mmCIF file of C-alpha atoms in Angstrom:
data_model
loop_
_atom_site.group_PDB
_atom_site.id
_atom_site.type_symbol
_atom_site.label_atom_id
_atom_site.label_comp_id
_atom_site.label_asym_id
_atom_site.label_seq_id
_atom_site.Cartn_x
_atom_site.Cartn_y
_atom_site.Cartn_z
ATOM 1 C CA ALA A 12 -46.627 0.455 17.378
ATOM 2 C CA LYS A 13 -46.027 4.142 15.721
ATOM 3 C CA SER A 14 -43.440 2.789 13.447
ATOM 4 C CA GLU A 15 -46.486 -0.078 12.000
ATOM 5 C CA ALA A 16 -48.200 2.828 11.461
ATOM 6 C CA ALA A 17 -46.395 4.859 9.476
ATOM 7 C CA GLY A 18 -45.745 2.109 7.174
ATOM 8 C CA ALA A 19 -49.993 1.471 6.709
ATOM 9 C CA LEU A 20 -49.896 4.757 6.333
ATOM 10 C CA ALA A 21 -47.919 5.011 3.825
ATOM 11 C CA THR A 22 -49.035 1.916 2.277
ATOM 12 C CA LEU A 23 -52.796 3.342 1.919
ATOM 13 C CA ALA A 24 -51.185 6.551 0.228
ATOM 14 C CA MET A 25 -48.867 3.883 -2.263
ATOM 15 C CA GLY A 26 -51.405 3.987 -5.784
ATOM 16 C CA ASN A 27 -54.289 6.221 -5.410
ATOM 17 C CA GLU A 28 -54.649 9.859 -5.402
ATOM 18 C CA LYS A 29 -57.677 10.007 -3.344
ATOM 19 C CA ASN A 30 -55.700 8.205 -0.011
ATOM 20 C CA GLN A 31 -52.816 10.337 -1.305
ATOM 21 C CA HIS A 32 -53.951 13.659 0.004
ATOM 22 C CA ALA A 33 -56.161 12.290 2.501
ATOM 23 C CA VAL A 34 -52.593 11.365 4.535
ATOM 24 C CA ALA A 35 -51.217 14.334 3.628
ATOM 25 C CA GLN A 36 -54.016 16.584 5.475
ATOM 26 C CA SER A 37 -53.757 13.986 8.559
ATOM 27 C CA ALA A 38 -49.649 13.912 8.704
ATOM 28 C CA VAL A 39 -49.850 17.737 8.268
ATOM 29 C CA LYS A 40 -52.853 17.672 10.871
ATOM 30 C CA MET A 41 -50.198 16.342 12.648
ATOM 31 C CA LEU A 42 -47.475 18.958 12.324
ATOM 32 C CA VAL A 43 -49.307 21.198 13.305
ATOM 33 C CA LYS A 44 -51.150 20.145 16.659
ATOM 34 C CA ALA A 45 -47.009 18.583 17.864
ATOM 35 C CA PRO A 46 -45.195 20.820 19.539
ATOM 36 C CA PRO A 47 -41.130 20.836 17.445
ATOM 37 C CA LEU A 48 -39.655 19.561 19.878
ATOM 38 C CA SER A 49 -41.729 16.686 21.164
ATOM 39 C CA PRO A 50 -41.118 12.158 20.270
ATOM 40 C CA CYS A 51 -44.358 12.410 18.523
ATOM 41 C CA ALA A 52 -43.241 15.351 15.431
ATOM 42 C CA LEU A 53 -40.104 13.374 15.228
ATOM 43 C CA ASP A 54 -42.371 10.208 14.087
ATOM 44 C CA VAL A 55 -45.212 12.557 11.751
ATOM 45 C CA CYS A 56 -41.551 14.373 10.360
ATOM 46 C CA ARG A 57 -40.249 10.860 9.991
ATOM 47 C CA LEU A 58 -44.264 9.955 8.498
ATOM 48 C CA LEU A 59 -43.409 12.436 6.226
ATOM 49 C CA HIS A 60 -39.791 11.896 4.574
ATOM 50 C CA GLU A 61 -41.410 8.644 3.702
ATOM 51 C CA LEU A 62 -44.415 9.935 2.233
ATOM 52 C CA ALA A 63 -42.682 12.177 -0.128
ATOM 53 C CA LEU A 64 -39.974 9.630 -1.383
ATOM 54 C CA SER A 65 -42.736 8.683 -3.619
ATOM 55 C CA SER A 66 -42.906 11.043 -6.772
ATOM 56 C CA GLU A 67 -46.977 10.416 -6.458
ATOM 57 C CA ASN A 68 -47.567 11.892 -3.072
ATOM 58 C CA ARG A 69 -45.080 15.286 -3.225
ATOM 59 C CA ASN A 70 -47.836 17.193 -4.420
ATOM 60 C CA ALA A 71 -51.005 15.686 -1.707
ATOM 61 C CA LEU A 72 -48.116 17.148 0.609
ATOM 62 C CA SER A 73 -48.006 20.806 -0.762
ATOM 63 C CA LYS A 74 -51.288 20.572 -0.979
ATOM 64 C CA ALA A 75 -51.641 19.573 2.547
ATOM 65 C CA GLY A 76 -49.274 22.573 3.858
ATOM 66 C CA ALA A 77 -46.088 20.529 4.120
ATOM 67 C CA ILE A 78 -43.883 22.978 2.879
ATOM 68 C CA PRO A 79 -44.212 25.856 6.341
ATOM 69 C CA GLN A 80 -45.126 23.491 8.679
ATOM 70 C CA LEU A 81 -41.676 21.203 7.860
ATOM 71 C CA ALA A 82 -39.621 24.652 7.577
ATOM 72 C CA LEU A 83 -40.908 25.060 10.780
ATOM 73 C CA HIS A 84 -39.414 22.005 11.840
ATOM 74 C CA LEU A 85 -36.451 22.451 10.289
ATOM 75 C CA ARG A 86 -35.905 25.313 12.306
ATOM 76 C CA ASP A 87 -37.328 24.349 15.788
ATOM 77 C CA GLY A 88 -37.250 20.735 16.029
ATOM 78 C CA THR A 89 -34.785 18.265 17.430
ATOM 79 C CA ALA A 90 -31.751 17.078 15.340
ATOM 80 C CA SER A 91 -33.172 14.057 14.012
ATOM 81 C CA GLY A 92 -35.826 16.346 14.165
ATOM 82 C CA GLN A 93 -34.405 19.048 11.507
ATOM 83 C CA THR A 94 -33.128 16.133 8.717
ATOM 84 C CA MET A 95 -36.030 14.209 8.567
ATOM 85 C CA ALA A 96 -37.505 17.918 7.860
ATOM 86 C CA ALA A 97 -34.658 19.202 5.734
ATOM 87 C CA ASN A 98 -34.654 15.353 3.226
ATOM 88 C CA ALA A 99 -38.812 15.792 2.912
ATOM 89 C CA LEU A 100 -39.063 19.233 1.772
ATOM 90 C CA SER A 101 -35.070 18.607 -1.090
ATOM 91 C CA LYS A 102 -38.086 15.501 -2.022
ATOM 92 C CA ILE A 103 -40.893 17.884 -2.548
ATOM 93 C CA ALA A 104 -39.326 20.520 -4.606
ATOM 94 C CA LEU A 105 -38.462 17.378 -7.288
ATOM 95 C CA LYS A 106 -41.464 17.466 -7.796
ATOM 96 C CA SER A 107 -41.985 20.911 -10.623
ATOM 97 C CA ALA A 108 -41.064 24.013 -10.609
ATOM 98 C CA GLN A 109 -43.251 25.252 -8.815
ATOM 99 C CA HIS A 110 -42.863 23.483 -5.764
ATOM 100 C CA ARG A 111 -39.247 24.111 -6.163
ATOM 101 C CA LEU A 112 -39.748 27.777 -5.283
ATOM 102 C CA GLN A 113 -41.452 26.844 -3.025
ATOM 103 C CA VAL A 114 -39.121 25.029 -0.883
ATOM 104 C CA THR A 115 -36.860 26.785 -1.855
ATOM 105 C CA GLN A 116 -37.876 30.585 -0.155
ATOM 106 C CA GLN A 117 -39.006 28.474 2.619
ATOM 107 C CA LEU A 118 -34.738 27.509 3.253
ATOM 108 C CA ILE A 119 -33.547 30.912 1.911
ATOM 109 C CA THR A 120 -35.758 32.555 4.843
ATOM 110 C CA LEU A 121 -33.860 29.651 7.228
ATOM 111 C CA LEU A 122 -30.227 31.363 6.689
ATOM 112 C CA GLY A 123 -30.339 34.312 8.342
ATOM 113 C CA SER A 124 -31.489 31.726 10.998
ATOM 114 C CA ASP A 125 -29.196 32.818 14.221
ATOM 115 C CA VAL A 126 -28.327 28.638 14.911
ATOM 116 C CA GLU A 127 -25.834 27.613 12.930
ATOM 117 C CA ALA A 128 -27.482 23.954 12.486
ATOM 118 C CA VAL A 129 -30.225 25.739 10.925
ATOM 119 C CA ARG A 130 -28.095 27.115 8.511
ATOM 120 C CA GLN A 131 -26.088 24.301 7.856
ATOM 121 C CA ARG A 132 -29.186 21.626 7.160
ATOM 122 C CA ALA A 133 -30.859 24.640 4.895
ATOM 123 C CA GLY A 134 -28.398 25.514 3.290
ATOM 124 C CA THR A 135 -27.520 21.690 2.504
ATOM 125 C CA ALA A 136 -30.966 20.688 1.670
ATOM 126 C CA LEU A 137 -30.814 24.128 -0.691
ATOM 127 C CA LYS A 138 -27.321 21.996 -2.548
ATOM 128 C CA ALA A 139 -29.191 18.917 -2.338
ATOM 129 C CA MET A 140 -31.803 20.038 -5.033
ATOM 130 C CA SER A 141 -29.903 22.143 -6.859
ATOM 131 C CA ALA A 142 -27.829 18.722 -7.455
ATOM 132 C CA GLU A 143 -30.816 16.794 -8.422
ATOM 133 C CA GLY A 144 -31.246 18.055 -12.313
ATOM 134 C CA ASP A 145 -33.370 21.220 -14.393
ATOM 135 C CA HIS A 146 -36.622 20.307 -12.439
ATOM 136 C CA GLY A 147 -38.206 19.897 -15.361
ATOM 137 C CA GLY A 148 -36.547 22.339 -17.527
ATOM 138 C CA GLN A 149 -36.968 25.858 -15.646
ATOM 139 C CA HIS A 150 -34.287 26.711 -13.344
ATOM 140 C CA LEU A 151 -34.760 29.186 -10.673
ATOM 141 C CA THR A 152 -34.131 32.849 -11.213
ATOM 142 C CA VAL A 153 -33.382 35.998 -9.097
ATOM 143 C CA ALA A 154 -36.728 36.546 -9.388
ATOM 144 C CA MET A 155 -38.488 33.641 -8.873
ATOM 145 C CA ALA A 156 -36.462 33.831 -5.532
ATOM 146 C CA GLY A 157 -37.216 36.819 -4.476
ATOM 147 C CA GLY A 158 -34.969 40.116 -6.111
ATOM 148 C CA ILE A 159 -31.195 40.628 -5.784
ATOM 149 C CA ASP A 160 -32.255 42.513 -2.644
ATOM 150 C CA ARG A 161 -32.161 39.713 -1.406
ATOM 151 C CA PHE A 162 -29.177 38.787 -2.337
ATOM 152 C CA VAL A 163 -27.360 41.217 -2.432
ATOM 153 C CA SER A 164 -28.262 41.755 1.476
ATOM 154 C CA LEU A 165 -27.503 37.891 1.966
ATOM 155 C CA LEU A 166 -23.779 38.558 0.350
ATOM 156 C CA LYS A 167 -22.842 41.566 2.582
ATOM 157 C CA ASP A 168 -24.282 40.259 5.930
ATOM 158 C CA GLY A 169 -25.422 37.517 5.248
ATOM 159 C CA SER A 170 -24.303 33.791 7.480
ATOM 160 C CA VAL A 171 -21.932 31.482 5.222
ATOM 161 C CA GLU A 172 -24.552 29.333 4.486
ATOM 162 C CA ALA A 173 -26.228 32.418 3.457
ATOM 163 C CA GLN A 174 -23.363 33.711 1.458
ATOM 164 C CA GLU A 175 -22.173 30.584 -0.390
ATOM 165 C CA TYR A 176 -25.796 29.648 -1.676
ATOM 166 C CA THR A 177 -26.275 33.054 -2.892
ATOM 167 C CA LEU A 178 -22.947 33.182 -4.387
ATOM 168 C CA SER A 179 -24.092 29.754 -6.034
ATOM 169 C CA LEU A 180 -27.748 30.296 -7.110
ATOM 170 C CA LEU A 181 -26.477 34.097 -9.305
ATOM 171 C CA TRP A 182 -24.174 31.922 -10.714
ATOM 172 C CA GLN A 183 -26.122 29.830 -11.721
ATOM 173 C CA SER A 184 -28.639 32.127 -12.941
ATOM 174 C CA THR A 185 -27.949 32.678 -16.543
ATOM 175 C CA ASP A 186 -30.729 34.339 -18.273
ATOM 176 C CA THR A 187 -31.082 37.586 -19.208
ATOM 177 C CA ALA A 188 -33.111 38.663 -16.693
ATOM 178 C CA SER A 189 -31.155 37.934 -14.205
ATOM 179 C CA LYS A 190 -28.009 38.677 -15.933
ATOM 180 C CA ARG A 191 -29.412 42.679 -15.616
ATOM 181 C CA SER A 192 -30.147 42.901 -12.249
ATOM 182 C CA MET A 193 -26.496 41.712 -11.283
ATOM 183 C CA ALA A 194 -25.323 44.004 -12.895
ATOM 184 C CA THR A 195 -27.397 47.427 -11.783
ATOM 185 C CA ALA A 196 -26.814 46.287 -8.338
ATOM 186 C CA ASN A 197 -23.704 46.622 -7.585
ATOM 187 C CA CYS A 198 -23.259 43.966 -5.967
ATOM 188 C CA SER A 199 -19.093 43.791 -6.661
ATOM 189 C CA ARG A 200 -18.118 44.998 -3.448
ATOM 190 C CA HIS A 201 -20.255 42.522 -1.274
ATOM 191 C CA VAL A 202 -18.548 39.348 -3.761
ATOM 192 C CA ILE A 203 -15.562 41.129 -3.342
ATOM 193 C CA ALA A 204 -14.877 41.016 0.296
ATOM 194 C CA ILE A 205 -16.131 37.399 0.861
ATOM 195 C CA MET A 206 -13.094 36.746 -1.559
ATOM 196 C CA GLU A 207 -10.864 38.701 0.325
ATOM 197 C CA ASN A 208 -11.517 36.879 2.805
ATOM 198 C CA ALA A 209 -11.215 33.062 1.155
ATOM 199 C CA SER A 210 -10.056 30.862 4.447
ATOM 200 C CA ARG A 211 -14.053 31.565 5.556
ATOM 201 C CA VAL A 212 -15.599 29.716 2.448
ATOM 202 C CA SER A 213 -15.663 27.112 -0.016
ATOM 203 C CA SER A 214 -13.804 27.178 -2.331
ATOM 204 C CA LEU A 215 -15.773 25.904 -4.599
ATOM 205 C CA ALA A 216 -17.914 29.453 -3.481
ATOM 206 C CA GLN A 217 -14.638 31.640 -5.148
ATOM 207 C CA GLU A 218 -14.697 30.380 -8.272
ATOM 208 C CA HIS A 219 -18.699 30.693 -7.503
ATOM 209 C CA ALA A 220 -17.740 34.392 -7.272
ATOM 210 C CA SER A 221 -14.949 34.978 -9.492
ATOM 211 C CA ALA A 222 -17.046 33.500 -12.031
ATOM 212 C CA LEU A 223 -19.655 36.274 -10.986
ATOM 213 C CA LEU A 224 -17.114 39.113 -12.023
ATOM 214 C CA ALA A 225 -16.264 37.955 -14.769
ATOM 215 C CA ARG A 226 -20.561 37.935 -16.192
ATOM 216 C CA LEU A 227 -20.073 41.953 -14.240
ATOM 217 C CA LEU A 228 -17.898 42.703 -17.653
ATOM 218 C CA THR A 229 -19.595 41.434 -20.336
ATOM 219 C CA THR A 230 -21.347 42.888 -22.227
ATOM 220 C CA LEU A 231 -25.537 43.266 -21.643
ATOM 221 C CA PRO A 232 -28.248 43.164 -24.460
ATOM 222 C CA GLY A 233 -29.225 46.534 -24.923
ATOM 223 C CA GLU A 234 -28.265 50.516 -25.343
ATOM 224 C CA ASP A 235 -26.433 50.421 -21.365
ATOM 225 C CA GLY A 236 -24.480 47.515 -22.136
ATOM 226 C CA GLU A 237 -21.437 48.260 -22.560
ATOM 227 C CA GLN A 238 -22.170 51.297 -19.893
ATOM 228 C CA LEU A 239 -23.042 49.194 -17.272
ATOM 229 C CA ARG A 240 -20.196 47.107 -18.059
ATOM 230 C CA SER A 241 -18.346 50.182 -17.888
ATOM 231 C CA THR A 242 -19.791 50.284 -14.469
ATOM 232 C CA ASN A 243 -18.725 47.841 -13.095
ATOM 233 C CA ALA A 244 -15.497 47.588 -14.129
ATOM 234 C CA THR A 245 -15.244 51.381 -12.154
ATOM 235 C CA GLU A 246 -16.442 49.039 -9.365
ATOM 236 C CA ILE A 247 -13.657 46.537 -9.210
ATOM 237 C CA VAL A 248 -11.027 48.194 -9.389
ATOM 238 C CA ALA A 249 -11.914 50.730 -6.224
ATOM 239 C CA HIS A 250 -13.029 48.225 -4.449
ATOM 240 C CA GLY A 251 -9.803 45.949 -4.595
ATOM 241 C CA GLY A 252 -10.838 42.900 -6.853
ATOM 242 C CA ILE A 253 -7.573 42.346 -8.569
ATOM 243 C CA PRO A 254 -5.861 41.295 -6.006
ATOM 244 C CA PRO A 255 -8.649 38.796 -4.830
ATOM 245 C CA LEU A 256 -8.687 37.420 -8.968
ATOM 246 C CA ALA A 257 -4.454 37.554 -8.692
ATOM 247 C CA ALA A 258 -4.883 35.032 -5.524
ATOM 248 C CA LEU A 259 -7.332 32.687 -7.307
ATOM 249 C CA LEU A 260 -5.474 33.135 -10.768
ATOM 250 C CA ARG A 261 -2.663 31.613 -8.663
ATOM 251 C CA GLY A 262 -3.817 29.017 -6.546
ATOM 252 C CA GLY A 263 -6.970 28.328 -6.245
ATOM 253 C CA THR A 264 -9.192 25.658 -8.524
ATOM 254 C CA PRO A 265 -9.569 24.508 -12.161
ATOM 255 C CA GLY A 266 -12.508 26.594 -12.381
ATOM 256 C CA ALA A 267 -11.320 29.536 -10.273
ATOM 257 C CA LYS A 268 -8.506 30.287 -12.638
ATOM 258 C CA ARG A 269 -10.378 29.542 -15.697
ATOM 259 C CA PHE A 270 -12.911 32.655 -14.140
ATOM 260 C CA SER A 271 -10.109 34.681 -12.462
ATOM 261 C CA SER A 272 -8.699 34.916 -15.953
ATOM 262 C CA GLN A 273 -12.056 36.027 -17.923
ATOM 263 C CA ALA A 274 -12.642 38.520 -15.481
ATOM 264 C CA LEU A 275 -9.212 39.899 -15.160
ATOM 265 C CA ALA A 276 -9.064 40.142 -19.333
ATOM 266 C CA GLN A 277 -12.685 41.525 -19.346
ATOM 267 C CA LEU A 278 -11.716 43.913 -17.086
ATOM 268 C CA SER A 279 -8.407 44.934 -18.537
ATOM 269 C CA LEU A 280 -10.052 45.738 -22.528
ATOM 270 C CA ALA A 281 -13.164 47.513 -20.108
ATOM 271 C CA LEU A 282 -11.293 49.907 -19.279
ATOM 272 C CA GLU A 283 -9.113 50.605 -21.773
ATOM 273 C CA THR A 284 -12.430 51.814 -23.422
ATOM 274 C CA SER A 285 -13.905 53.113 -21.076
#
């Protein structure tokens, strides 16, 4: 009966904006009242996931407050409920850059969870979102995702999932403002510390780390561009960045080898001119 009711609600929402909002609001209200570990919560998370599969429903779900409630159940629900909630959040994020931002902020918070399964599902959802394309042509920036201080903290003290996602986000943030925020954040020491524990993170994370060091060694526009490059070069050497870059040059992925060679070449030039 529950399955048939969920199917009926999903069908009612199809092609009718008024129904979409009514169904979304009712489902979110049910989720608010349902204890996260209850069978009812699982049923509602399943319904929200089914609704989120249709792009027509995603805006209504967001307006009804589904994003924070799904994040809550991703944190505290059953294993099946967490999976449904994570998948629903990933789908809602596809609607627009604004939806993606709202979901990302919730999931980044969950990367700090003490529960490994929660961190892993949040990290998986974030990676799934990143793999889905350009999200309406607007890429997430460091500022949009909460500012560089949040990510320096995750690089320093975050879980493996948090560190890997942070490296991925910073690597993808190629706008000038994001590059400048990274260049002025003194984050190279934390990136190097991750590289020194190569077995702790994935080979792709190592590739992203080497790319970030290479980026820190490029000259940014502006009067202080050369000074920032010189400062970061000194920091990278002082915190032992050369050995892990050389190790990736020998045994990293093709991408890591490319970025490591760029970083080492740029490091040599920066130190020569400083």
